[in-house]
């Protein structure tokens, strides 16, 4: 097999200064606090969906960064199907944010999207400098991913209305931590213009 | 979303001292030297298939560690289907080594199975200490993966008849390097008893 | 040069279930908020020093995990000397926590002690399962390191009186985050018995 | 402590397209095959020293990437002193290649200079695209480091007369592997102009 650098083994992704990450939005929410989280996640999903439309119009790549519920045996599509089943608590979110053909996905084994995954290298091939982080939970997987992104010198945008946590207090503290320590831009999504984020830098 | 340690976000894999890795066997071989590689890869696939049967009987997990030809958008099944299409050069190998429901897979962006992938952590959760490496090309992706495994203190088994390269000379040198520098056991596959590899340690 | 696995290139460290980490305690504090931090750091240093004495008696390894102010050209001793100079704001802390001959050190380029350093592999060779994290700032480098430790399945102990931040509120929020999300034991240091932490598991 | 991105915690290194790596040249060679290696290492050291002079004149940073014989307790200077002691087999090499004030160093726990070290991030801050690899042994630590550099898309230069192995055959095979698989430029050092390597790209 020929050495296939410098593209990603022959499979170079798009080039883009900005990338939109959807963190753990494909989740059945079938755990004790899932009900609490759901009520914050439904309006969140609506706003992420609009941001995703905007990303597609602007040519900004969309990456699903998601827990792998398939035990490293099945694929992401199977997880999406699982969450879309009748009676699953996480179904309304999975329906609103169903991945499309053009979307990228990275399955993560732990909390941060960067830990033991290909995210790092995928973003490097995009040439991405700015990451827009959305999803749940703000104070766990979003925060862990944001910390790792900050150490890698990404400029962070975390629209306050596109992340959700079990409680509003936890959400507020997580946003405050990202704003203050990670210098994240936390303005609400309707004030964001994705196509300008790249140019600004 | 609750913190889900210490299992892999709720998805603990099997426990096993030994794991069998199939490296880049799902490949269309549609590149200039593909023809050369094919003639060595066909007999290799036959022997890997028998080793895989043995692994299944012995309860040893099988992990496909494979290039991602899907640009991080499609899944491994789609790659398998691609290679199984009429006229694909790599079809006989993909047919013989088609992944089953119980198999694990790890998509790699570069040559080593450990670089920017989940392999490390998956093996840690297995509790694996010994890796049986098979696949192609011996002097590129198998060797890179073997080097990384050696630095992580795995005991290496690379059955000489279960790896292939473009030329026999390259194959021989790669095996020699793995035997000498990486202390790999390179005995042919019919002398291997997978269920004993774990116990020996 | 011979292959030198499985010890760390001939240099195996101690074996211990528990390790005590001192994060960024060797720091000149010569930055705008350094004054604020200093007033919390002085009593912190006193308690860490006692914990370090306890660690030495219990045979628990002590690891300085510290920013590298030497531009990757000088060594940790030079940094210690720098902080011990007359008039340096961080001097009282460096004096109280001056590293000894038996201490380990890991220089980190970024906030987390695990990012692009040897910490991971050093702890693996110790066989450490439980980490006692101390130092500053609780809401930045200690928290980043704690997150990374949690993803690696370490049991965390963060004695509330052995970490400091610019403000008490930030310190409290960081401790709360580590207690709740990372399941850290945050009891004060005088209630800790290091020699029992290992045995408990 | 303030967040200190995007420089390396306040300590940005030089900017340079090219970096010169000296791999495991500070070594006492006190192991069974050390005698064999020494006879190849002495002329190698002479040529590396000239290349290092050239690097200094051209403003190309020099990085010592070296095994840590200090058990993560002492520093690189102590290792240099150890190798300079009377009667040490590796003394002539350490004398010829003694690190200077302006040199960088990265201590590695395993064979590859990239594994669990800060090398990756240091090179990123330099902006380095081309690495000149020198040192020993060509078929172990130099090769492992070269493989990892290649996966990270560095352009590789490995001057054939600036690496050494236990035997000439091993050296030749390692160079051949780097030339063929890793596309390394292996021309001898007196044909190299470091200041042109950067500009060429």
mmCIF file with all atom_site columns, N, CA, C and O in Angstrom, chain B residues 112-139:
data_model
loop_
_atom_site.group_PDB
_atom_site.id
_atom_site.type_symbol
_atom_site.label_atom_id
_atom_site.label_alt_id
_atom_site.label_comp_id
_atom_site.label_asym_id
_atom_site.label_entity_id
_atom_site.label_seq_id
_atom_site.pdbx_PDB_ins_code
_atom_site.Cartn_x
_atom_site.Cartn_y
_atom_site.Cartn_z
_atom_site.occupancy
_atom_site.B_iso_or_equiv
_atom_site.pdbx_formal_charge
_atom_site.auth_seq_id
_atom_site.auth_comp_id
_atom_site.auth_asym_id
_atom_site.auth_atom_id
_atom_site.pdbx_PDB_model_num
ATOM 1   N N  . UNK B 1 112 ? -0.022  4.411   11.256 1.00 0.00 ? 112 UNK B N  1
ATOM 2   C CA . UNK B 1 112 ? -0.091  3.601   12.467 1.00 0.00 ? 112 UNK B CA 1
ATOM 3   C C  . UNK B 1 112 ? -1.519  3.529   12.995 1.00 0.00 ? 112 UNK B C  1
ATOM 4   O O  . UNK B 1 112 ? -2.226  4.545   13.068 1.00 0.00 ? 112 UNK B O  1
ATOM 5   N N  . UNK B 1 113 ? -1.918  2.345   13.410 1.00 0.00 ? 113 UNK B N  1
ATOM 6   C CA . UNK B 1 113 ? -3.234  2.169   14.005 1.00 0.00 ? 113 UNK B CA 1
ATOM 7   C C  . UNK B 1 113 ? -3.413  2.918   15.310 1.00 0.00 ? 113 UNK B C  1
ATOM 8   O O  . UNK B 1 113 ? -4.536  3.114   15.771 1.00 0.00 ? 113 UNK B O  1
ATOM 9   N N  . UNK B 1 114 ? -2.315  3.373   15.903 1.00 0.00 ? 114 UNK B N  1
ATOM 10  C CA . UNK B 1 114 ? -2.392  4.063   17.186 1.00 0.00 ? 114 UNK B CA 1
ATOM 11  C C  . UNK B 1 114 ? -2.464  5.578   17.047 1.00 0.00 ? 114 UNK B C  1
ATOM 12  O O  . UNK B 1 114 ? -2.776  6.263   18.005 1.00 0.00 ? 114 UNK B O  1
ATOM 13  N N  . UNK B 1 115 ? -2.140  6.090   15.883 1.00 0.00 ? 115 UNK B N  1
ATOM 14  C CA . UNK B 1 115 ? -2.020  7.546   15.739 1.00 0.00 ? 115 UNK B CA 1
ATOM 15  C C  . UNK B 1 115 ? -3.393  8.204   15.527 1.00 0.00 ? 115 UNK B C  1
ATOM 16  O O  . UNK B 1 115 ? -4.050  7.965   14.520 1.00 0.00 ? 115 UNK B O  1
ATOM 17  N N  . UNK B 1 116 ? -3.797  9.001   16.503 1.00 0.00 ? 116 UNK B N  1
ATOM 18  C CA . UNK B 1 116 ? -5.074  9.718   16.432 1.00 0.00 ? 116 UNK B CA 1
ATOM 19  C C  . UNK B 1 116 ? -6.269  8.786   16.265 1.00 0.00 ? 116 UNK B C  1
ATOM 20  O O  . UNK B 1 116 ? -7.175  9.054   15.486 1.00 0.00 ? 116 UNK B O  1
ATOM 21  N N  . UNK B 1 117 ? -6.245  7.688   17.006 1.00 0.00 ? 117 UNK B N  1
ATOM 22  C CA . UNK B 1 117 ? -7.377  6.772   17.002 1.00 0.00 ? 117 UNK B CA 1
ATOM 23  C C  . UNK B 1 117 ? -7.703  6.339   18.431 1.00 0.00 ? 117 UNK B C  1
ATOM 24  O O  . UNK B 1 117 ? -6.997  6.685   19.370 1.00 0.00 ? 117 UNK B O  1
ATOM 25  N N  . UNK B 1 118 ? -8.719  5.502   18.538 1.00 0.00 ? 118 UNK B N  1
ATOM 26  C CA . UNK B 1 118 ? -9.173  5.009   19.833 1.00 0.00 ? 118 UNK B CA 1
ATOM 27  C C  . UNK B 1 118 ? -8.532  3.668   20.172 1.00 0.00 ? 118 UNK B C  1
ATOM 28  O O  . UNK B 1 118 ? -8.864  3.059   21.178 1.00 0.00 ? 118 UNK B O  1
ATOM 29  N N  . UNK B 1 119 ? -7.620  3.186   19.356 1.00 0.00 ? 119 UNK B N  1
ATOM 30  C CA . UNK B 1 119 ? -7.083  1.838   19.546 1.00 0.00 ? 119 UNK B CA 1
ATOM 31  C C  . UNK B 1 119 ? -6.468  1.652   20.936 1.00 0.00 ? 119 UNK B C  1
ATOM 32  O O  . UNK B 1 119 ? -6.724  0.669   21.633 1.00 0.00 ? 119 UNK B O  1
ATOM 33  N N  . UNK B 1 120 ? -5.669  2.618   21.322 1.00 0.00 ? 120 UNK B N  1
ATOM 34  C CA . UNK B 1 120 ? -4.979  2.609   22.606 1.00 0.00 ? 120 UNK B CA 1
ATOM 35  C C  . UNK B 1 120 ? -5.924  2.293   23.759 1.00 0.00 ? 120 UNK B C  1
ATOM 36  O O  . UNK B 1 120 ? -5.706  1.397   24.573 1.00 0.00 ? 120 UNK B O  1
ATOM 37  N N  . UNK B 1 121 ? -6.959  3.048   23.801 1.00 0.00 ? 121 UNK B N  1
ATOM 38  C CA . UNK B 1 121 ? -7.889  2.974   24.918 1.00 0.00 ? 121 UNK B CA 1
ATOM 39  C C  . UNK B 1 121 ? -8.764  1.721   24.824 1.00 0.00 ? 121 UNK B C  1
ATOM 40  O O  . UNK B 1 121 ? -9.122  1.117   25.832 1.00 0.00 ? 121 UNK B O  1
ATOM 41  N N  . UNK B 1 122 ? -9.064  1.301   23.615 1.00 0.00 ? 122 UNK B N  1
ATOM 42  C CA . UNK B 1 122 ? -9.849  0.074   23.429 1.00 0.00 ? 122 UNK B CA 1
ATOM 43  C C  . UNK B 1 122 ? -9.050  -1.121  23.955 1.00 0.00 ? 122 UNK B C  1
ATOM 44  O O  . UNK B 1 122 ? -9.568  -1.952  24.703 1.00 0.00 ? 122 UNK B O  1
ATOM 45  N N  . UNK B 1 123 ? -7.774  -1.172  23.615 1.00 0.00 ? 123 UNK B N  1
ATOM 46  C CA . UNK B 1 123 ? -6.919  -2.266  24.090 1.00 0.00 ? 123 UNK B CA 1
ATOM 47  C C  . UNK B 1 123 ? -6.744  -2.226  25.600 1.00 0.00 ? 123 UNK B C  1
ATOM 48  O O  . UNK B 1 123 ? -6.684  -3.254  26.264 1.00 0.00 ? 123 UNK B O  1
ATOM 49  N N  . UNK B 1 124 ? -6.679  -1.027  26.143 1.00 0.00 ? 124 UNK B N  1
ATOM 50  C CA . UNK B 1 124 ? -6.554  -0.902  27.593 1.00 0.00 ? 124 UNK B CA 1
ATOM 51  C C  . UNK B 1 124 ? -7.783  -1.477  28.292 1.00 0.00 ? 124 UNK B C  1
ATOM 52  O O  . UNK B 1 124 ? -7.680  -2.136  29.321 1.00 0.00 ? 124 UNK B O  1
ATOM 53  N N  . UNK B 1 125 ? -8.968  -1.217  27.717 1.00 0.00 ? 125 UNK B N  1
ATOM 54  C CA . UNK B 1 125 ? -10.189 -1.741  28.329 1.00 0.00 ? 125 UNK B CA 1
ATOM 55  C C  . UNK B 1 125 ? -10.304 -3.254  28.172 1.00 0.00 ? 125 UNK B C  1
ATOM 56  O O  . UNK B 1 125 ? -10.851 -3.931  29.043 1.00 0.00 ? 125 UNK B O  1
ATOM 57  N N  . UNK B 1 126 ? -9.785  -3.779  27.083 1.00 0.00 ? 126 UNK B N  1
ATOM 58  C CA . UNK B 1 126 ? -9.701  -5.240  26.953 1.00 0.00 ? 126 UNK B CA 1
ATOM 59  C C  . UNK B 1 126 ? -8.789  -5.838  28.026 1.00 0.00 ? 126 UNK B C  1
ATOM 60  O O  . UNK B 1 126 ? -8.964  -6.972  28.443 1.00 0.00 ? 126 UNK B O  1
ATOM 61  N N  . UNK B 1 127 ? -7.788  -5.059  28.415 1.00 0.00 ? 127 UNK B N  1
ATOM 62  C CA . UNK B 1 127 ? -6.731  -5.608  29.251 1.00 0.00 ? 127 UNK B CA 1
ATOM 63  C C  . UNK B 1 127 ? -5.725  -6.393  28.421 1.00 0.00 ? 127 UNK B C  1
ATOM 64  O O  . UNK B 1 127 ? -5.007  -7.252  28.936 1.00 0.00 ? 127 UNK B O  1
ATOM 65  N N  . UNK B 1 128 ? -5.643  -6.079  27.133 1.00 0.00 ? 128 UNK B N  1
ATOM 66  C CA . UNK B 1 128 ? -4.749  -6.835  26.239 1.00 0.00 ? 128 UNK B CA 1
ATOM 67  C C  . UNK B 1 128 ? -3.284  -6.559  26.537 1.00 0.00 ? 128 UNK B C  1
ATOM 68  O O  . UNK B 1 128 ? -2.894  -5.422  26.818 1.00 0.00 ? 128 UNK B O  1
ATOM 69  N N  . UNK B 1 129 ? -2.485  -7.622  26.511 1.00 0.00 ? 129 UNK B N  1
ATOM 70  C CA . UNK B 1 129 ? -1.041  -7.510  26.703 1.00 0.00 ? 129 UNK B CA 1
ATOM 71  C C  . UNK B 1 129 ? -0.294  -7.994  25.461 1.00 0.00 ? 129 UNK B C  1
ATOM 72  O O  . UNK B 1 129 ? 0.864   -7.660  25.254 1.00 0.00 ? 129 UNK B O  1
ATOM 73  N N  . UNK B 1 130 ? -0.936  -8.843  24.674 1.00 0.00 ? 130 UNK B N  1
ATOM 74  C CA . UNK B 1 130 ? -0.320  -9.429  23.488 1.00 0.00 ? 130 UNK B CA 1
ATOM 75  C C  . UNK B 1 130 ? -1.163  -9.082  22.268 1.00 0.00 ? 130 UNK B C  1
ATOM 76  O O  . UNK B 1 130 ? -2.382  -9.251  22.283 1.00 0.00 ? 130 UNK B O  1
ATOM 77  N N  . UNK B 1 131 ? -0.502  -8.588  21.224 1.00 0.00 ? 131 UNK B N  1
ATOM 78  C CA . UNK B 1 131 ? -1.218  -8.263  19.983 1.00 0.00 ? 131 UNK B CA 1
ATOM 79  C C  . UNK B 1 131 ? -0.713  -9.157  18.853 1.00 0.00 ? 131 UNK B C  1
ATOM 80  O O  . UNK B 1 131 ? 0.497   -9.278  18.654 1.00 0.00 ? 131 UNK B O  1
ATOM 81  N N  . UNK B 1 132 ? -1.650  -9.753  18.137 1.00 0.00 ? 132 UNK B N  1
ATOM 82  C CA . UNK B 1 132 ? -1.305  -10.488 16.933 1.00 0.00 ? 132 UNK B CA 1
ATOM 83  C C  . UNK B 1 132 ? -1.613  -9.573  15.760 1.00 0.00 ? 132 UNK B C  1
ATOM 84  O O  . UNK B 1 132 ? -2.767  -9.208  15.527 1.00 0.00 ? 132 UNK B O  1
ATOM 85  N N  . UNK B 1 133 ? -0.563  -9.165  15.041 1.00 0.00 ? 133 UNK B N  1
ATOM 86  C CA . UNK B 1 133 ? -0.730  -8.208  13.942 1.00 0.00 ? 133 UNK B CA 1
ATOM 87  C C  . UNK B 1 133 ? -0.716  -8.939  12.609 1.00 0.00 ? 133 UNK B C  1
ATOM 88  O O  . UNK B 1 133 ? 0.204   -9.723  12.330 1.00 0.00 ? 133 UNK B O  1
ATOM 89  N N  . UNK B 1 134 ? -1.710  -8.642  11.775 1.00 0.00 ? 134 UNK B N  1
ATOM 90  C CA . UNK B 1 134 ? -1.773  -9.228  10.439 1.00 0.00 ? 134 UNK B CA 1
ATOM 91  C C  . UNK B 1 134 ? -2.201  -8.137  9.465  1.00 0.00 ? 134 UNK B C  1
ATOM 92  O O  . UNK B 1 134 ? -2.721  -7.113  9.876  1.00 0.00 ? 134 UNK B O  1
ATOM 93  N N  . UNK B 1 135 ? -1.964  -8.376  8.163  1.00 0.00 ? 135 UNK B N  1
ATOM 94  C CA . UNK B 1 135 ? -2.457  -7.436  7.163  1.00 0.00 ? 135 UNK B CA 1
ATOM 95  C C  . UNK B 1 135 ? -1.373  -6.876  6.271  1.00 0.00 ? 135 UNK B C  1
ATOM 96  O O  . UNK B 1 135 ? -0.315  -7.478  6.086  1.00 0.00 ? 135 UNK B O  1
ATOM 97  N N  . UNK B 1 136 ? -1.625  -5.673  5.766  1.00 0.00 ? 136 UNK B N  1
ATOM 98  C CA . UNK B 1 136 ? -0.719  -5.123  4.767  1.00 0.00 ? 136 UNK B CA 1
ATOM 99  C C  . UNK B 1 136 ? -0.658  -3.603  4.847  1.00 0.00 ? 136 UNK B C  1
ATOM 100 O O  . UNK B 1 136 ? -1.551  -2.996  5.393  1.00 0.00 ? 136 UNK B O  1
ATOM 101 N N  . UNK B 1 137 ? 0.403   -2.970  4.300  1.00 0.00 ? 137 UNK B N  1
ATOM 102 C CA . UNK B 1 137 ? 1.605   -3.626  3.865  1.00 0.00 ? 137 UNK B CA 1
ATOM 103 C C  . UNK B 1 137 ? 2.518   -3.811  5.078  1.00 0.00 ? 137 UNK B C  1
ATOM 104 O O  . UNK B 1 137 ? 2.624   -2.935  5.945  1.00 0.00 ? 137 UNK B O  1
ATOM 105 N N  . UNK B 1 138 ? 3.200   -4.946  5.100  1.00 0.00 ? 138 UNK B N  1
ATOM 106 C CA . UNK B 1 138 ? 4.069   -5.280  6.234  1.00 0.00 ? 138 UNK B CA 1
ATOM 107 C C  . UNK B 1 138 ? 5.080   -4.183  6.527  1.00 0.00 ? 138 UNK B C  1
ATOM 108 O O  . UNK B 1 138 ? 5.363   -3.877  7.681  1.00 0.00 ? 138 UNK B O  1
ATOM 109 N N  . UNK B 1 139 ? 5.646   -3.596  5.458  1.00 0.00 ? 139 UNK B N  1
ATOM 110 C CA . UNK B 1 139 ? 6.717   -2.610  5.658  1.00 0.00 ? 139 UNK B CA 1
ATOM 111 C C  . UNK B 1 139 ? 6.208   -1.189  5.850  1.00 0.00 ? 139 UNK B C  1
ATOM 112 O O  . UNK B 1 139 ? 7.010   -0.267  5.979  1.00 0.00 ? 139 UNK B O  1
#
